[in-house]
mmCIF file of C-alpha atoms in Angstrom:
data_model
loop_
_atom_site.group_PDB
_atom_site.id
_atom_site.type_symbol
_atom_site.label_atom_id
_atom_site.label_comp_id
_atom_site.label_asym_id
_atom_site.label_seq_id
_atom_site.Cartn_x
_atom_site.Cartn_y
_atom_site.Cartn_z
ATOM 1 C CA THR A 58 -2.699 -18.534 -2.926
ATOM 2 C CA GLU A 59 0.198 -20.624 -4.155
ATOM 3 C CA GLN A 60 0.442 -18.493 -7.327
ATOM 4 C CA ASP A 61 0.790 -15.330 -5.241
ATOM 5 C CA PHE A 62 3.530 -17.009 -3.208
ATOM 6 C CA GLU A 63 5.353 -17.982 -6.409
ATOM 7 C CA ASP A 64 5.174 -14.380 -7.644
ATOM 8 C CA PHE A 65 6.814 -13.136 -4.434
ATOM 9 C CA ALA A 66 9.341 -16.004 -4.592
ATOM 10 C CA LYS A 67 10.473 -14.820 -8.028
ATOM 11 C CA ARG A 68 11.071 -11.297 -6.712
ATOM 12 C CA TYR A 69 12.611 -12.293 -3.360
ATOM 13 C CA PRO A 70 14.090 -15.771 -3.921
ATOM 14 C CA GLU A 71 16.507 -15.845 -0.999
ATOM 15 C CA LEU A 72 13.889 -14.754 1.533
ATOM 16 C CA MET A 73 11.029 -16.856 0.223
ATOM 17 C CA SER A 74 13.143 -20.000 -0.184
ATOM 18 C CA LYS A 75 13.491 -20.036 3.607
ATOM 19 C CA SER A 76 9.723 -19.846 4.119
ATOM 20 C CA GLN A 77 7.898 -22.605 5.984
ATOM 21 C CA GLN A 78 4.657 -21.536 4.307
ATOM 22 C CA ASP A 79 3.947 -21.924 0.585
ATOM 23 C CA TYR A 80 1.040 -19.498 0.289
ATOM 24 C CA ILE A 81 0.168 -15.924 1.217
ATOM 25 C CA GLY A 82 -2.688 -15.982 3.732
ATOM 26 C CA VAL A 83 -3.955 -12.418 3.304
ATOM 27 C CA GLY A 84 -5.981 -10.479 0.750
ATOM 28 C CA LYS A 85 -4.365 -8.876 -2.282
ATOM 29 C CA GLY A 86 -4.951 -5.430 -0.801
ATOM 30 C CA TRP A 87 -2.074 -6.041 1.576
ATOM 31 C CA PHE A 88 0.335 -7.231 -1.133
ATOM 32 C CA GLY A 89 1.765 -3.712 -1.451
ATOM 33 C CA ILE A 90 2.614 -3.802 2.258
ATOM 34 C CA LEU A 91 4.184 -7.253 1.859
ATOM 35 C CA ASN A 92 6.153 -6.117 -1.189
ATOM 36 C CA VAL A 93 7.697 -3.251 0.783
ATOM 37 C CA LEU A 94 8.323 -5.549 3.766
ATOM 38 C CA PHE A 95 10.019 -8.223 1.654
ATOM 39 C CA GLY A 96 12.107 -5.557 -0.082
ATOM 40 C CA LEU A 97 13.297 -4.132 3.222
ATOM 41 C CA MET A 98 14.017 -7.574 4.665
ATOM 42 C CA SER A 99 15.981 -8.530 1.529
ATOM 43 C CA ARG A 100 17.820 -5.221 1.199
ATOM 44 C CA ASP A 101 21.114 -6.329 2.776
ATOM 45 C CA VAL A 102 21.262 -9.396 0.520
ATOM 46 C CA ALA A 103 20.505 -7.334 -2.588
ATOM 47 C CA GLN A 104 23.159 -4.785 -1.662
ATOM 48 C CA ALA A 105 25.780 -7.457 -0.954
ATOM 49 C CA LYS A 106 24.995 -9.219 -4.255
ATOM 50 C CA TYR A 107 25.270 -5.946 -6.154
ATOM 51 C CA GLN A 108 28.616 -5.080 -4.564
ATOM 52 C CA LEU A 109 30.026 -8.535 -5.292
ATOM 53 C CA LYS A 110 28.789 -8.434 -8.906
ATOM 54 C CA TYR A 111 30.290 -4.966 -9.390
ATOM 55 C CA ALA A 112 33.616 -6.090 -7.943
ATOM 56 C CA LEU A 113 33.750 -9.118 -10.235
ATOM 57 C CA GLU A 114 32.917 -7.006 -13.292
ATOM 58 C CA HIS A 115 35.262 -4.110 -12.357
ATOM 59 C CA PRO A 116 38.281 -5.617 -10.601
ATOM 60 C CA GLU A 117 40.425 -2.592 -11.526
ATOM 61 C CA SER A 118 38.193 -0.150 -9.626
ATOM 62 C CA LYS A 119 39.827 1.487 -6.627
ATOM 63 C CA TYR A 120 36.411 1.474 -4.865
ATOM 64 C CA VAL A 121 36.104 -2.301 -4.792
ATOM 65 C CA LYS A 122 36.601 -4.247 -1.568
ATOM 66 C CA PRO A 123 38.427 -7.590 -1.699
ATOM 67 C CA ILE A 124 36.278 -10.371 -3.211
ATOM 68 C CA ALA A 125 36.624 -12.572 -0.111
ATOM 69 C CA GLU A 126 35.289 -9.737 2.066
ATOM 70 C CA LEU A 127 32.328 -9.211 -0.262
ATOM 71 C CA GLU A 128 31.571 -12.940 -0.349
ATOM 72 C CA ALA A 129 31.648 -13.019 3.449
ATOM 73 C CA ALA A 130 29.281 -10.025 3.604
ATOM 74 C CA LEU A 131 26.854 -11.820 1.252
ATOM 75 C CA ALA A 132 27.026 -15.018 3.321
ATOM 76 C CA THR A 133 26.306 -13.026 6.496
ATOM 77 C CA ALA A 134 23.357 -11.231 4.898
ATOM 78 C CA LEU A 135 21.910 -14.568 3.724
ATOM 79 C CA ASP A 136 22.378 -16.131 7.161
ATOM 80 C CA GLN A 137 20.594 -13.214 8.822
ATOM 81 C CA LEU A 138 17.466 -13.570 6.687
ATOM 82 C CA PRO A 139 14.634 -14.811 8.882
ATOM 83 C CA VAL A 140 12.668 -17.994 8.287
ATOM 84 C CA ILE A 141 9.064 -17.054 7.514
ATOM 85 C CA GLN A 142 6.770 -19.231 9.604
ATOM 86 C CA GLN A 143 3.389 -17.782 8.729
ATOM 87 C CA ILE A 144 1.730 -14.853 6.968
ATOM 88 C CA LYS A 145 -1.936 -14.393 7.790
ATOM 89 C CA GLU A 146 -4.755 -12.093 8.814
ATOM 90 C CA LYS A 147 -5.913 -12.247 12.421
ATOM 91 C CA PHE A 148 -8.393 -9.948 14.163
ATOM 92 C CA GLY A 149 -8.371 -7.652 11.129
ATOM 93 C CA SER A 150 -4.638 -7.122 10.851
ATOM 94 C CA LEU A 151 -1.587 -8.609 9.186
ATOM 95 C CA ARG A 152 0.336 -11.166 11.238
ATOM 96 C CA PHE A 153 3.824 -12.056 10.115
ATOM 97 C CA TYR A 154 5.641 -14.716 12.136
ATOM 98 C CA ILE A 155 9.351 -15.462 11.694
ATOM 99 C CA ASN A 156 12.198 -17.340 13.308
ATOM 100 C CA GLY A 157 15.498 -15.516 13.500
ATOM 101 C CA GLY A 158 16.116 -12.234 11.772
ATOM 102 C CA THR A 159 17.665 -9.040 13.027
ATOM 103 C CA ASP A 160 16.238 -6.241 15.141
ATOM 104 C CA ALA A 161 15.714 -4.333 11.889
ATOM 105 C CA HIS A 162 13.657 -7.222 10.458
ATOM 106 C CA HIS A 163 11.422 -7.202 13.538
ATOM 107 C CA ALA A 164 10.996 -3.412 13.253
ATOM 108 C CA TYR A 165 10.026 -3.761 9.570
ATOM 109 C CA ILE A 166 7.449 -6.386 10.507
ATOM 110 C CA SER A 167 5.955 -4.189 13.232
ATOM 111 C CA PHE A 168 5.681 -1.332 10.766
ATOM 112 C CA ALA A 169 4.035 -3.544 8.114
ATOM 113 C CA GLU A 170 1.562 -4.918 10.640
ATOM 114 C CA SER A 171 0.667 -1.394 11.775
ATOM 115 C CA MET A 172 0.105 -0.340 8.134
ATOM 116 C CA SER A 173 -2.468 -3.118 7.753
ATOM 117 C CA TYR A 174 -4.700 -1.517 10.412
ATOM 118 C CA ASN A 175 -5.549 1.259 7.935
ATOM 119 C CA THR A 176 -5.361 -0.564 4.594
ATOM 120 C CA CYS A 177 -8.268 -2.348 2.905
ATOM 121 C CA GLU A 178 -7.391 -6.031 2.697
ATOM 122 C CA VAL A 179 -9.288 -6.349 -0.580
ATOM 123 C CA CYS A 180 -7.979 -3.422 -2.664
ATOM 124 C CA GLY A 181 -5.248 -1.612 -0.697
ATOM 125 C CA SER A 182 -7.166 1.674 -0.356
ATOM 126 C CA PRO A 183 -7.388 3.458 2.985
ATOM 127 C CA GLY A 184 -9.692 1.480 5.250
ATOM 128 C CA GLU A 185 -10.721 0.861 8.812
ATOM 129 C CA ALA A 186 -11.559 -2.120 10.982
ATOM 130 C CA ARG A 187 -15.125 -3.316 10.426
ATOM 131 C CA ASN A 188 -16.720 -5.938 12.621
ATOM 132 C CA ASP A 189 -19.682 -7.762 11.175
ATOM 133 C CA GLY A 190 -19.060 -10.920 13.146
ATOM 134 C CA TRP A 191 -15.578 -11.144 11.650
ATOM 135 C CA THR A 192 -13.151 -8.223 11.890
ATOM 136 C CA LYS A 193 -11.687 -7.098 8.577
ATOM 137 C CA VAL A 194 -10.074 -3.846 7.470
ATOM 138 C CA LEU A 195 -12.123 -2.555 4.546
ATOM 139 C CA CYS A 196 -12.540 0.639 2.577
ATOM 140 C CA GLU A 197 -16.022 2.131 2.364
ATOM 141 C CA HIS A 198 -16.734 0.476 -1.000
ATOM 142 C CA HIS A 199 -15.783 -3.035 0.133
ATOM 143 C CA HIS A 200 -17.554 -2.555 3.450
ATOM 144 C CA ARG A 201 -20.820 -1.764 1.617
ATOM 145 C CA GLU A 202 -20.236 -4.739 -0.693
ATOM 146 C CA ARG A 203 -19.685 -7.009 2.300
ATOM 147 C CA GLN A 204 -22.819 -5.663 4.008
ATOM 148 C CA GLN A 205 -24.831 -6.539 0.895
ATOM 149 C CA GLN A 206 -23.346 -10.047 0.769
ATOM 150 C CA LEU A 207 -24.114 -10.629 4.447
ATOM 151 C CA ALA A 208 -27.691 -9.376 4.021
ATOM 152 C CA GLU A 209 -28.180 -11.669 1.007
ATOM 153 C CA ALA A 210 -26.751 -14.661 2.901
ATOM 154 C CA GLU A 211 -29.081 -13.940 5.821
ATOM 155 C CA ARG A 212 -32.061 -13.663 3.458
ATOM 156 C CA ILE A 213 -31.207 -16.991 1.808
ATOM 157 C CA GLN A 214 -30.775 -18.643 5.187
ATOM 158 C CA LYS A 215 -34.225 -17.468 6.295
ATOM 159 C CA VAL A 216 -35.845 -18.649 3.050
ATOM 160 C CA SER A 217 -34.198 -22.067 3.073
ATOM 161 C CA LYS A 218 -34.709 -22.715 6.785
ATOM 162 C CA PRO A 219 -37.031 -25.743 7.128
ATOM 163 C CA LYS A 220 -40.214 -25.179 9.099
ATOM 164 C CA LEU A 221 -40.720 -27.285 12.164
ATOM 165 C CA SER A 222 -43.990 -29.163 12.505
ATOM 166 C CA ASP A 223 -45.141 -27.042 15.473
ATOM 167 C CA GLU A 224 -44.478 -23.649 13.782
#
């Protein structure tokens, strides 16, 4: 939802401000995976910002690099952030599409996508792919809940189906 996107945007403003999508298109169960992914993708920016802040607050420190060098490192880290094109679920797994980024960003994405294969999209518990006409990764509890919902929907459909004159 848009609110979920805004929550991530507050935590990872530089990354999310470059997003082409203004919502998170997966269940909340995968938000832990996304949180780790966004943290890893934003790590170089966070580190560069911290080093620059430290240097500005402690100019007398012998461990501080020149301010211009730290500003350049921050600019590079910001430039290397990918543009998020789309975050969604497809065929029961997380899909995360970007433009740009580094080899490390692409490796983080592959890892996050692989984590989704075993994580319930609803609650984040261990899960497995379930195919009831639509593939979703669900834990046992949410799989049973979904089975009940599908059975109820099928029952309602049978009850409300109009009878044809020759039946």
